[in-house]
């Protein structure tokens, strides 16, 4: 019944905190301005994000970061110019979820690319395809499945909150989770999850 | 930019028709009754469906069958008891899309499983996960990516219509395409489509 993917109970993991990582933008307007300025210099930006799973109450849960007690996002972030997807994702996972800062020595197991989303303009929603009339997309967002080990210390910046959310809660729930996260249950549906009891 | 998947222009393919395949059920009520009766004898039913892609106007289009000028479905159908997924899908693709009836000698290239959906009861919507409180799901629906060759004769039963629909039209469009088809653009988003000009 599909490819087996092993997950571990939430209780296998330790959760601690570290110094806050200040947001680069105070407002959505500032965020868009910075996006445009960066695009003018560096071209299309690529974001890499990780799908990390744990078991809770017999169900797979995905780990999401909550920003300012409001919106939720997958752990990840923007690649540096010339940086490889996997290297960038490991660096970002360490920066958001670990006591290690630069990703070096951290043991993230980045698996397959689950999906790619494209933003055709700075303020438009991302779509899971690139329309042929879009010559110059502004952003590409790539989701990767990340395999968690049997145990791990998650160290989260104090201005972020790490939540474990069941797949059934995010499925098709665009209102709460935006454009990309609600599709994760479909992207994972080919897997059979096997909870390893420790 | 992701795994490359080759597709061919719609004009590479020939479309003809064959004798109609009468529907087993006249009404939704009859359909549910037959589903229940079969479940009592054979247990959970498994449906296998194929995602077949062509290029039209520079965009990937997915092939859908229209039943009675109304609802749209992926080509495929139910497995026989003990039948393997791939064998059953090849048999169903031949029955719905080819002059060959039994799948033998037909050259369907069935690729990876893109997703699995579960129906917890006879009349409930399918979901891309199996809730832990569901002990006895009634149906499992599996989607497979099917690679089309450079040319092929599609022969369709006269009571069905074969349509090529662009990914951008089906994305998140549950109203027209039901529960499963609207997720196909996400399931395919990890691929970069390369149109082979013939």
mmCIF file of C-alpha atoms in Angstrom:
data_model
loop_
_atom_site.group_PDB
_atom_site.id
_atom_site.type_symbol
_atom_site.label_atom_id
_atom_site.label_comp_id
_atom_site.label_asym_id
_atom_site.label_seq_id
_atom_site.Cartn_x
_atom_site.Cartn_y
_atom_site.Cartn_z
ATOM 1 C CA UNK A 1 0.000 0.000 0.000
ATOM 2 C CA UNK A 2 2.436 2.661 -1.150
ATOM 3 C CA UNK A 3 5.967 3.593 -0.203
ATOM 4 C CA UNK A 4 6.552 3.385 3.567
ATOM 5 C CA UNK A 5 7.847 6.472 5.388
ATOM 6 C CA UNK A 6 8.889 6.117 9.006
ATOM 7 C CA UNK A 7 7.944 8.760 11.530
ATOM 8 C CA UNK A 8 8.560 9.019 15.271
ATOM 9 C CA UNK A 9 6.319 10.169 18.109
ATOM 10 C CA UNK A 10 6.519 13.864 19.029
ATOM 11 C CA UNK A 11 7.702 12.751 22.480
ATOM 12 C CA UNK A 12 11.001 11.584 20.926
ATOM 13 C CA UNK A 13 12.039 15.196 20.432
ATOM 14 C CA UNK A 14 13.314 17.896 22.757
ATOM 15 C CA UNK A 15 12.147 21.462 22.233
ATOM 16 C CA UNK A 16 14.102 24.466 23.483
ATOM 17 C CA UNK A 17 14.517 28.102 22.502
ATOM 18 C CA UNK A 18 17.242 30.505 21.411
ATOM 19 C CA UNK A 19 17.652 34.241 20.773
ATOM 20 C CA UNK A 20 14.927 35.731 18.555
ATOM 21 C CA UNK A 21 15.633 36.257 14.853
ATOM 22 C CA UNK A 22 14.293 39.716 14.095
ATOM 23 C CA UNK A 23 11.970 39.970 11.089
ATOM 24 C CA UNK A 24 13.529 41.852 8.190
ATOM 25 C CA UNK A 25 10.231 43.601 7.412
ATOM 26 C CA UNK A 26 7.758 45.234 9.747
ATOM 27 C CA UNK A 27 4.943 45.422 7.218
ATOM 28 C CA UNK A 28 3.720 43.631 4.106
ATOM 29 C CA UNK A 29 4.520 46.792 2.137
ATOM 30 C CA UNK A 30 8.160 46.687 3.263
ATOM 31 C CA UNK A 31 8.301 42.996 2.405
ATOM 32 C CA UNK A 32 7.135 43.635 -1.164
ATOM 33 C CA UNK A 33 9.523 46.591 -1.553
ATOM 34 C CA UNK A 34 12.474 44.454 -0.475
ATOM 35 C CA UNK A 35 11.327 41.607 -2.782
ATOM 36 C CA UNK A 36 11.270 44.061 -5.738
ATOM 37 C CA UNK A 37 14.645 45.597 -4.859
ATOM 38 C CA UNK A 38 16.251 42.162 -4.540
ATOM 39 C CA UNK A 39 14.673 40.994 -7.808
ATOM 40 C CA UNK A 40 16.163 43.999 -9.632
ATOM 41 C CA UNK A 41 19.642 42.988 -8.455
ATOM 42 C CA UNK A 42 19.532 39.186 -8.221
ATOM 43 C CA UNK A 43 16.639 38.063 -10.459
ATOM 44 C CA UNK A 44 14.095 35.392 -9.529
ATOM 45 C CA UNK A 45 14.285 34.277 -5.952
ATOM 46 C CA UNK A 46 14.085 30.629 -4.927
ATOM 47 C CA UNK A 47 12.642 29.530 -1.609
ATOM 48 C CA UNK A 48 13.233 26.055 -0.225
ATOM 49 C CA UNK A 49 10.983 24.679 2.494
ATOM 50 C CA UNK A 50 10.991 21.455 4.496
ATOM 51 C CA UNK A 51 8.099 19.131 5.301
ATOM 52 C CA UNK A 52 8.966 17.533 8.666
ATOM 53 C CA UNK A 53 6.623 14.960 10.172
ATOM 54 C CA UNK A 54 6.014 13.560 13.639
ATOM 55 C CA UNK A 55 3.364 11.248 15.086
ATOM 56 C CA UNK A 56 0.835 12.430 17.657
ATOM 57 C CA UNK A 57 -2.421 10.705 18.702
ATOM 58 C CA UNK A 58 -1.795 8.071 16.011
ATOM 59 C CA UNK A 59 -1.712 10.627 13.179
ATOM 60 C CA UNK A 60 1.060 12.200 11.129
ATOM 61 C CA UNK A 61 1.518 15.872 12.003
ATOM 62 C CA UNK A 62 3.518 18.409 10.022
ATOM 63 C CA UNK A 63 5.772 20.907 11.830
ATOM 64 C CA UNK A 64 4.901 24.546 11.125
ATOM 65 C CA UNK A 65 6.398 27.778 12.416
ATOM 66 C CA UNK A 66 4.059 30.468 13.647
ATOM 67 C CA UNK A 67 5.181 34.050 13.133
ATOM 68 C CA UNK A 68 3.922 36.808 15.481
ATOM 69 C CA UNK A 69 1.130 34.582 16.786
ATOM 70 C CA UNK A 70 -0.490 34.828 13.383
ATOM 71 C CA UNK A 71 0.499 33.243 10.082
ATOM 72 C CA UNK A 72 1.993 29.794 9.694
ATOM 73 C CA UNK A 73 4.819 28.729 7.437
ATOM 74 C CA UNK A 74 6.976 25.751 6.697
ATOM 75 C CA UNK A 75 10.555 25.954 8.012
ATOM 76 C CA UNK A 76 12.861 27.124 5.242
ATOM 77 C CA UNK A 77 13.757 30.313 3.407
ATOM 78 C CA UNK A 78 15.475 31.934 0.473
ATOM 79 C CA UNK A 79 18.528 30.575 -1.253
ATOM 80 C CA UNK A 80 21.615 32.731 -1.545
ATOM 81 C CA UNK A 81 22.706 33.448 -5.145
ATOM 82 C CA UNK A 82 24.277 30.281 -6.551
ATOM 83 C CA UNK A 83 23.444 28.179 -3.490
ATOM 84 C CA UNK A 84 22.233 24.599 -4.134
ATOM 85 C CA UNK A 85 18.680 23.705 -3.008
ATOM 86 C CA UNK A 86 19.698 21.089 -0.469
ATOM 87 C CA UNK A 87 22.552 23.157 1.011
ATOM 88 C CA UNK A 88 20.265 26.159 1.371
ATOM 89 C CA UNK A 89 17.489 24.136 2.970
ATOM 90 C CA UNK A 90 19.910 22.593 5.493
ATOM 91 C CA UNK A 91 21.225 26.062 6.367
ATOM 92 C CA UNK A 92 17.695 27.408 6.825
ATOM 93 C CA UNK A 93 16.514 24.424 8.871
ATOM 94 C CA UNK A 94 19.474 24.895 11.203
ATOM 95 C CA UNK A 95 18.832 28.619 11.498
ATOM 96 C CA UNK A 96 15.148 28.106 12.365
ATOM 97 C CA UNK A 97 15.148 24.789 14.219
ATOM 98 C CA UNK A 98 18.552 24.072 15.684
ATOM 99 C CA UNK A 99 21.282 25.331 17.972
ATOM 100 C CA UNK A 100 23.702 25.086 15.043
ATOM 101 C CA UNK A 101 23.603 28.262 12.981
ATOM 102 C CA UNK A 102 25.282 27.589 9.658
ATOM 103 C CA UNK A 103 24.017 24.065 8.962
ATOM 104 C CA UNK A 104 27.516 22.621 9.177
ATOM 105 C CA UNK A 105 27.613 19.502 11.309
ATOM 106 C CA UNK A 106 23.828 19.377 11.450
ATOM 107 C CA UNK A 107 22.343 16.125 10.207
ATOM 108 C CA UNK A 108 19.234 17.065 8.189
ATOM 109 C CA UNK A 109 18.193 14.265 5.848
ATOM 110 C CA UNK A 110 16.612 16.080 2.922
ATOM 111 C CA UNK A 111 14.596 13.726 0.699
ATOM 112 C CA UNK A 112 12.597 14.127 -2.491
ATOM 113 C CA UNK A 113 11.186 17.340 -3.900
ATOM 114 C CA UNK A 114 7.422 17.088 -3.285
ATOM 115 C CA UNK A 115 6.332 20.081 -5.342
ATOM 116 C CA UNK A 116 7.217 23.454 -6.838
ATOM 117 C CA UNK A 117 5.172 26.644 -6.826
ATOM 118 C CA UNK A 118 5.627 29.758 -8.914
ATOM 119 C CA UNK A 119 4.832 33.391 -8.243
ATOM 120 C CA UNK A 120 4.320 35.247 -11.528
ATOM 121 C CA UNK A 121 4.410 38.657 -9.895
ATOM 122 C CA UNK A 122 5.506 40.219 -6.584
ATOM 123 C CA UNK A 123 2.087 40.296 -4.995
ATOM 124 C CA UNK A 124 0.257 37.434 -6.724
ATOM 125 C CA UNK A 125 -0.530 34.056 -5.187
ATOM 126 C CA UNK A 126 1.830 31.186 -5.985
ATOM 127 C CA UNK A 127 0.572 28.450 -8.349
ATOM 128 C CA UNK A 128 1.778 24.850 -8.792
ATOM 129 C CA UNK A 129 2.595 25.427 -12.461
ATOM 130 C CA UNK A 130 4.270 28.046 -14.582
ATOM 131 C CA UNK A 131 1.893 29.551 -17.123
ATOM 132 C CA UNK A 132 3.434 29.736 -20.598
ATOM 133 C CA UNK A 133 2.715 33.463 -20.870
ATOM 134 C CA UNK A 134 4.899 34.168 -17.821
ATOM 135 C CA UNK A 135 8.343 34.938 -19.164
ATOM 136 C CA UNK A 136 9.884 36.191 -15.945
ATOM 137 C CA UNK A 137 8.542 34.507 -12.800
ATOM 138 C CA UNK A 138 9.457 36.372 -9.626
ATOM 139 C CA UNK A 139 9.726 33.428 -7.243
ATOM 140 C CA UNK A 140 9.969 29.652 -7.206
ATOM 141 C CA UNK A 141 9.086 27.828 -3.972
ATOM 142 C CA UNK A 142 10.212 24.219 -3.597
ATOM 143 C CA UNK A 143 8.984 21.782 -0.967
ATOM 144 C CA UNK A 144 11.230 18.943 0.171
ATOM 145 C CA UNK A 145 10.401 15.992 2.386
ATOM 146 C CA UNK A 146 12.801 15.895 5.353
ATOM 147 C CA UNK A 147 13.292 12.631 7.242
ATOM 148 C CA UNK A 148 13.611 13.167 10.981
ATOM 149 C CA UNK A 149 15.863 10.901 13.040
ATOM 150 C CA UNK A 150 14.789 8.875 16.078
ATOM 151 C CA UNK A 151 15.633 11.780 18.351
ATOM 152 C CA UNK A 152 16.675 15.399 17.955
ATOM 153 C CA UNK A 153 16.879 18.716 19.800
ATOM 154 C CA UNK A 154 14.760 21.422 18.189
ATOM 155 C CA UNK A 155 15.937 24.881 19.237
ATOM 156 C CA UNK A 156 13.543 27.591 18.046
ATOM 157 C CA UNK A 157 14.095 31.382 17.958
ATOM 158 C CA UNK A 158 12.024 32.984 20.730
ATOM 159 C CA UNK A 159 9.931 35.059 18.293
ATOM 160 C CA UNK A 160 8.718 31.907 16.510
ATOM 161 C CA UNK A 161 6.514 29.111 17.748
ATOM 162 C CA UNK A 162 6.775 25.534 16.476
ATOM 163 C CA UNK A 163 3.435 23.748 16.052
ATOM 164 C CA UNK A 164 2.578 20.171 15.086
ATOM 165 C CA UNK A 165 -0.584 20.195 12.957
ATOM 166 C CA UNK A 166 -2.442 17.048 11.792
ATOM 167 C CA UNK A 167 -2.732 16.501 8.034
ATOM 168 C CA UNK A 168 -6.533 16.322 8.269
ATOM 169 C CA UNK A 169 -6.603 19.887 9.616
ATOM 170 C CA UNK A 170 -4.597 21.433 6.794
ATOM 171 C CA UNK A 171 -6.131 19.537 3.842
ATOM 172 C CA UNK A 172 -7.814 22.093 1.542
ATOM 173 C CA UNK A 173 -7.878 24.679 4.369
ATOM 174 C CA UNK A 174 -6.676 27.709 2.365
ATOM 175 C CA UNK A 175 -8.331 30.133 4.746
ATOM 176 C CA UNK A 176 -6.005 29.266 7.627
ATOM 177 C CA UNK A 177 -2.935 27.907 5.874
ATOM 178 C CA UNK A 178 -2.596 29.890 2.615
ATOM 179 C CA UNK A 179 -1.929 28.497 -0.869
ATOM 180 C CA UNK A 180 0.779 25.896 -0.425
ATOM 181 C CA UNK A 181 0.409 24.151 2.953
ATOM 182 C CA UNK A 182 -3.168 22.863 2.284
ATOM 183 C CA UNK A 183 -1.823 20.725 -0.592
ATOM 184 C CA UNK A 184 0.695 18.858 1.596
ATOM 185 C CA UNK A 185 -1.669 15.965 2.485
ATOM 186 C CA UNK A 186 -2.110 15.274 -1.247
ATOM 187 C CA UNK A 187 1.626 15.501 -1.886
ATOM 188 C CA UNK A 188 2.218 12.976 0.915
ATOM 189 C CA UNK A 189 -0.726 10.700 0.099
ATOM 190 C CA UNK A 190 1.384 8.207 -1.859
ATOM 191 C CA UNK A 191 3.242 7.350 1.367
ATOM 192 C CA UNK A 192 2.098 4.965 4.039
ATOM 193 C CA UNK A 193 3.274 6.323 7.394
ATOM 194 C CA UNK A 194 4.720 3.855 9.822
ATOM 195 C CA UNK A 195 5.134 5.116 13.378
ATOM 196 C CA UNK A 196 8.233 3.668 14.995
ATOM 197 C CA UNK A 197 7.567 3.196 18.714
ATOM 198 C CA UNK A 198 10.710 4.030 20.648
ATOM 199 C CA UNK B 1 14.534 22.882 -12.195
ATOM 200 C CA UNK B 2 12.984 19.551 -11.196
ATOM 201 C CA UNK B 3 12.657 16.174 -12.867
ATOM 202 C CA UNK B 4 11.946 16.485 -16.606
ATOM 203 C CA UNK B 5 8.866 14.743 -18.023
ATOM 204 C CA UNK B 6 8.444 14.641 -21.785
ATOM 205 C CA UNK B 7 5.074 15.268 -23.342
ATOM 206 C CA UNK B 8 3.956 15.395 -26.994
ATOM 207 C CA UNK B 9 1.569 17.740 -28.782
ATOM 208 C CA UNK B 10 -2.078 16.646 -28.950
ATOM 209 C CA UNK B 11 -1.711 16.600 -32.738
ATOM 210 C CA UNK B 12 0.578 13.553 -32.422
ATOM 211 C CA UNK B 13 -2.407 11.409 -31.498
ATOM 212 C CA UNK B 14 -5.266 9.906 -33.495
ATOM 213 C CA UNK B 15 -8.740 9.835 -31.924
ATOM 214 C CA UNK B 16 -11.421 7.388 -33.006
ATOM 215 C CA UNK B 17 -14.446 5.714 -31.456
ATOM 216 C CA UNK B 18 -15.746 2.236 -30.684
ATOM 217 C CA UNK B 19 -18.954 0.627 -29.423
ATOM 218 C CA UNK B 20 -20.352 2.270 -26.278
ATOM 219 C CA UNK B 21 -19.684 0.678 -22.888
ATOM 220 C CA UNK B 22 -23.008 0.754 -21.092
ATOM 221 C CA UNK B 23 -22.945 2.223 -17.588
ATOM 222 C CA UNK B 24 -23.536 -0.380 -14.906
ATOM 223 C CA UNK B 25 -25.707 2.028 -12.912
ATOM 224 C CA UNK B 26 -28.437 4.348 -14.097
ATOM 225 C CA UNK B 27 -28.607 6.384 -10.890
ATOM 226 C CA UNK B 28 -26.377 7.393 -7.992
ATOM 227 C CA UNK B 29 -28.623 5.302 -5.714
ATOM 228 C CA UNK B 30 -27.978 2.186 -7.805
ATOM 229 C CA UNK B 31 -24.262 2.945 -7.784
ATOM 230 C CA UNK B 32 -24.154 3.105 -3.982
ATOM 231 C CA UNK B 33 -26.246 -0.073 -3.659
ATOM 232 C CA UNK B 34 -23.855 -1.974 -5.927
ATOM 233 C CA UNK B 35 -20.840 -0.547 -4.034
ATOM 234 C CA UNK B 36 -22.338 -1.843 -0.744
ATOM 235 C CA UNK B 37 -23.216 -5.243 -2.172
ATOM 236 C CA UNK B 38 -19.725 -5.678 -3.629
ATOM 237 C CA UNK B 39 -18.109 -4.545 -0.372
ATOM 238 C CA UNK B 40 -20.062 -7.195 1.563
ATOM 239 C CA UNK B 41 -18.632 -9.899 -0.706
ATOM 240 C CA UNK B 42 -15.179 -8.637 -1.688
ATOM 241 C CA UNK B 43 -14.201 -6.058 0.969
ATOM 242 C CA UNK B 44 -12.546 -2.700 0.249
ATOM 243 C CA UNK B 45 -12.435 -1.807 -3.409
ATOM 244 C CA UNK B 46 -9.357 -0.336 -5.076
ATOM 245 C CA UNK B 47 -9.586 2.026 -8.010
ATOM 246 C CA UNK B 48 -6.581 2.784 -10.189
ATOM 247 C CA UNK B 49 -6.573 5.843 -12.408
ATOM 248 C CA UNK B 50 -4.121 7.211 -14.958
ATOM 249 C CA UNK B 51 -2.838 10.764 -15.393
ATOM 250 C CA UNK B 52 -2.065 11.124 -19.135
ATOM 251 C CA UNK B 53 -0.642 14.389 -20.435
ATOM 252 C CA UNK B 54 -0.438 16.100 -23.811
ATOM 253 C CA UNK B 55 0.692 19.541 -24.909
ATOM 254 C CA UNK B 56 -1.714 22.085 -26.395
ATOM 255 C CA UNK B 57 -1.137 25.849 -26.829
ATOM 256 C CA UNK B 58 2.190 25.498 -25.024
ATOM 257 C CA UNK B 59 0.623 24.068 -21.862
ATOM 258 C CA UNK B 60 0.378 20.582 -20.362
ATOM 259 C CA UNK B 61 -3.191 19.258 -20.564
ATOM 260 C CA UNK B 62 -4.539 16.242 -18.714
ATOM 261 C CA UNK B 63 -6.841 13.776 -20.524
ATOM 262 C CA UNK B 64 -10.235 13.361 -18.863
ATOM 263 C CA UNK B 65 -13.251 11.293 -19.819
ATOM 264 C CA UNK B 66 -16.640 12.940 -19.763
ATOM 265 C CA UNK B 67 -19.586 10.709 -18.846
ATOM 266 C CA UNK B 68 -23.086 11.566 -20.158
ATOM 267 C CA UNK B 69 -22.019 15.112 -21.055
ATOM 268 C CA UNK B 70 -21.705 15.840 -17.359
ATOM 269 C CA UNK B 71 -19.085 14.687 -14.879
ATOM 270 C CA UNK B 72 -15.413 14.226 -15.648
ATOM 271 C CA UNK B 73 -13.157 11.431 -14.512
ATOM 272 C CA UNK B 74 -9.659 10.141 -15.033
ATOM 273 C CA UNK B 75 -9.379 7.027 -17.211
ATOM 274 C CA UNK B 76 -9.175 3.949 -14.995
ATOM 275 C CA UNK B 77 -11.415 1.790 -12.870
ATOM 276 C CA UNK B 78 -11.731 -0.904 -10.243
ATOM 277 C CA UNK B 79 -9.276 -3.710 -9.745
ATOM 278 C CA UNK B 80 -10.491 -7.288 -9.883
ATOM 279 C CA UNK B 81 -9.912 -9.259 -6.650
ATOM 280 C CA UNK B 82 -6.218 -10.102 -6.424
ATOM 281 C CA UNK B 83 -5.290 -8.050 -9.507
ATOM 282 C CA UNK B 84 -2.063 -6.012 -9.311
ATOM 283 C CA UNK B 85 -2.367 -2.195 -9.573
ATOM 284 C CA UNK B 86 -0.390 -1.847 -12.789
ATOM 285 C CA UNK B 87 -2.063 -4.809 -14.525
ATOM 286 C CA UNK B 88 -5.498 -3.490 -13.614
ATOM 287 C CA UNK B 89 -4.687 0.034 -14.770
ATOM 288 C CA UNK B 90 -3.369 -1.240 -18.122
ATOM 289 C CA UNK B 91 -6.543 -3.305 -18.580
ATOM 290 C CA UNK B 92 -8.735 -0.315 -17.757
ATOM 291 C CA UNK B 93 -6.796 2.091 -19.976
ATOM 292 C CA UNK B 94 -7.179 -0.321 -22.892
ATOM 293 C CA UNK B 95 -10.875 -0.763 -22.218
ATOM 294 C CA UNK B 96 -11.502 3.006 -22.108
ATOM 295 C CA UNK B 97 -8.922 4.373 -24.543
ATOM 296 C CA UNK B 98 -7.845 1.720 -27.011
ATOM 297 C CA UNK B 99 -9.012 -0.735 -29.658
ATOM 298 C CA UNK B 100 -7.404 -3.524 -27.618
ATOM 299 C CA UNK B 101 -9.848 -4.807 -24.998
ATOM 300 C CA UNK B 102 -7.914 -6.858 -22.485
ATOM 301 C CA UNK B 103 -4.743 -4.779 -22.192
ATOM 302 C CA UNK B 104 -2.636 -7.573 -23.664
ATOM 303 C CA UNK B 105 -0.280 -6.281 -26.357
ATOM 304 C CA UNK B 106 -1.087 -2.681 -25.475
ATOM 305 C CA UNK B 107 1.943 -0.595 -24.561
ATOM 306 C CA UNK B 108 0.893 1.583 -21.616
ATOM 307 C CA UNK B 109 3.898 2.904 -19.700
ATOM 308 C CA UNK B 110 2.643 3.231 -16.142
ATOM 309 C CA UNK B 111 4.973 5.312 -13.985
ATOM 310 C CA UNK B 112 5.019 6.408 -10.356
ATOM 311 C CA UNK B 113 2.081 6.481 -7.978
ATOM 312 C CA UNK B 114 1.266 10.190 -7.565
ATOM 313 C CA UNK B 115 -1.232 9.908 -4.726
ATOM 314 C CA UNK B 116 -3.753 7.777 -2.855
ATOM 315 C CA UNK B 117 -7.200 8.762 -1.655
ATOM 316 C CA UNK B 118 -9.429 6.978 0.829
ATOM 317 C CA UNK B 119 -13.185 6.796 1.179
ATOM 318 C CA UNK B 120 -14.136 6.030 4.787
ATOM 319 C CA UNK B 121 -17.761 5.269 3.936
ATOM 320 C CA UNK B 122 -19.853 4.494 0.849
ATOM 321 C CA UNK B 123 -21.161 8.001 0.320
ATOM 322 C CA UNK B 124 -18.448 10.189 1.854
ATOM 323 C CA UNK B 125 -15.895 12.230 -0.073
ATOM 324 C CA UNK B 126 -12.450 10.718 -0.565
ATOM 325 C CA UNK B 127 -9.541 12.190 1.424
ATOM 326 C CA UNK B 128 -5.783 12.035 0.754
ATOM 327 C CA UNK B 129 -5.127 10.325 4.093
ATOM 328 C CA UNK B 130 -6.602 7.547 6.167
ATOM 329 C CA UNK B 131 -7.834 8.790 9.521
ATOM 330 C CA UNK B 132 -6.693 6.587 12.397
ATOM 331 C CA UNK B 133 -10.282 6.101 13.635
ATOM 332 C CA UNK B 134 -11.276 4.496 10.313
ATOM 333 C CA UNK B 135 -10.814 0.770 10.776
ATOM 334 C CA UNK B 136 -12.515 -0.362 7.590
ATOM 335 C CA UNK B 137 -12.131 2.043 4.664
ATOM 336 C CA UNK B 138 -14.515 1.304 1.815
ATOM 337 C CA UNK B 139 -12.363 2.425 -1.100
ATOM 338 C CA UNK B 140 -8.780 3.311 -1.995
ATOM 339 C CA UNK B 141 -8.180 5.351 -5.164
ATOM 340 C CA UNK B 142 -4.640 5.428 -6.571
ATOM 341 C CA UNK B 143 -3.376 7.847 -9.203
ATOM 342 C CA UNK B 144 -0.522 6.824 -11.488
ATOM 343 C CA UNK B 145 1.426 8.933 -13.935
ATOM 344 C CA UNK B 146 1.253 7.356 -17.410
ATOM 345 C CA UNK B 147 3.886 8.254 -19.992
ATOM 346 C CA UNK B 148 2.442 8.578 -23.489
ATOM 347 C CA UNK B 149 4.522 7.570 -26.505
ATOM 348 C CA UNK B 150 5.320 9.813 -29.467
ATOM 349 C CA UNK B 151 2.180 8.616 -31.256
ATOM 350 C CA UNK B 152 -0.837 6.497 -30.426
ATOM 351 C CA UNK B 153 -4.389 5.724 -31.526
ATOM 352 C CA UNK B 154 -6.960 6.559 -28.864
ATOM 353 C CA UNK B 155 -10.212 4.662 -29.470
ATOM 354 C CA UNK B 156 -12.970 5.834 -27.119
ATOM 355 C CA UNK B 157 -16.352 4.188 -26.396
ATOM 356 C CA UNK B 158 -19.093 6.231 -28.099
ATOM 357 C CA UNK B 159 -20.833 7.065 -24.801
ATOM 358 C CA UNK B 160 -17.693 8.746 -23.445
ATOM 359 C CA UNK B 161 -15.934 11.898 -24.581
ATOM 360 C CA UNK B 162 -12.180 12.446 -24.198
ATOM 361 C CA UNK B 163 -11.194 15.986 -23.250
ATOM 362 C CA UNK B 164 -7.787 17.651 -22.846
ATOM 363 C CA UNK B 165 -7.971 20.147 -19.981
ATOM 364 C CA UNK B 166 -5.136 22.549 -19.025
ATOM 365 C CA UNK B 167 -3.667 22.201 -15.530
ATOM 366 C CA UNK B 168 -4.468 25.850 -14.745
ATOM 367 C CA UNK B 169 -8.177 25.147 -15.262
ATOM 368 C CA UNK B 170 -8.385 22.236 -12.834
ATOM 369 C CA UNK B 171 -6.152 23.607 -10.030
ATOM 370 C CA UNK B 172 -8.295 23.938 -6.878
ATOM 371 C CA UNK B 173 -11.491 23.824 -8.967
ATOM 372 C CA UNK B 174 -13.486 21.391 -6.797
ATOM 373 C CA UNK B 175 -16.788 22.729 -8.067
ATOM 374 C CA UNK B 176 -16.233 21.418 -11.603
ATOM 375 C CA UNK B 177 -13.767 18.587 -11.064
ATOM 376 C CA UNK B 178 -14.647 16.995 -7.693
ATOM 377 C CA UNK B 179 -12.230 16.066 -4.900
ATOM 378 C CA UNK B 180 -9.291 14.383 -6.603
ATOM 379 C CA UNK B 181 -8.670 15.956 -10.030
ATOM 380 C CA UNK B 182 -8.128 19.535 -8.676
ATOM 381 C CA UNK B 183 -5.031 18.312 -6.804
ATOM 382 C CA UNK B 184 -3.308 16.971 -9.938
ATOM 383 C CA UNK B 185 -1.392 20.215 -10.726
ATOM 384 C CA UNK B 186 0.169 20.051 -7.243
ATOM 385 C CA UNK B 187 1.008 16.361 -7.629
ATOM 386 C CA UNK B 188 2.722 17.144 -10.944
ATOM 387 C CA UNK B 189 4.382 20.380 -9.839
ATOM 388 C CA UNK B 190 7.742 18.743 -9.097
ATOM 389 C CA UNK B 191 8.080 17.949 -12.816
ATOM 390 C CA UNK B 192 9.303 20.280 -15.512
ATOM 391 C CA UNK B 193 7.393 19.482 -18.696
ATOM 392 C CA UNK B 194 9.352 19.358 -21.877
ATOM 393 C CA UNK B 195 7.318 19.361 -25.071
ATOM 394 C CA UNK B 196 8.936 17.238 -27.746
ATOM 395 C CA UNK B 197 8.193 18.771 -31.140
ATOM 396 C CA UNK B 198 7.619 15.993 -33.659
#
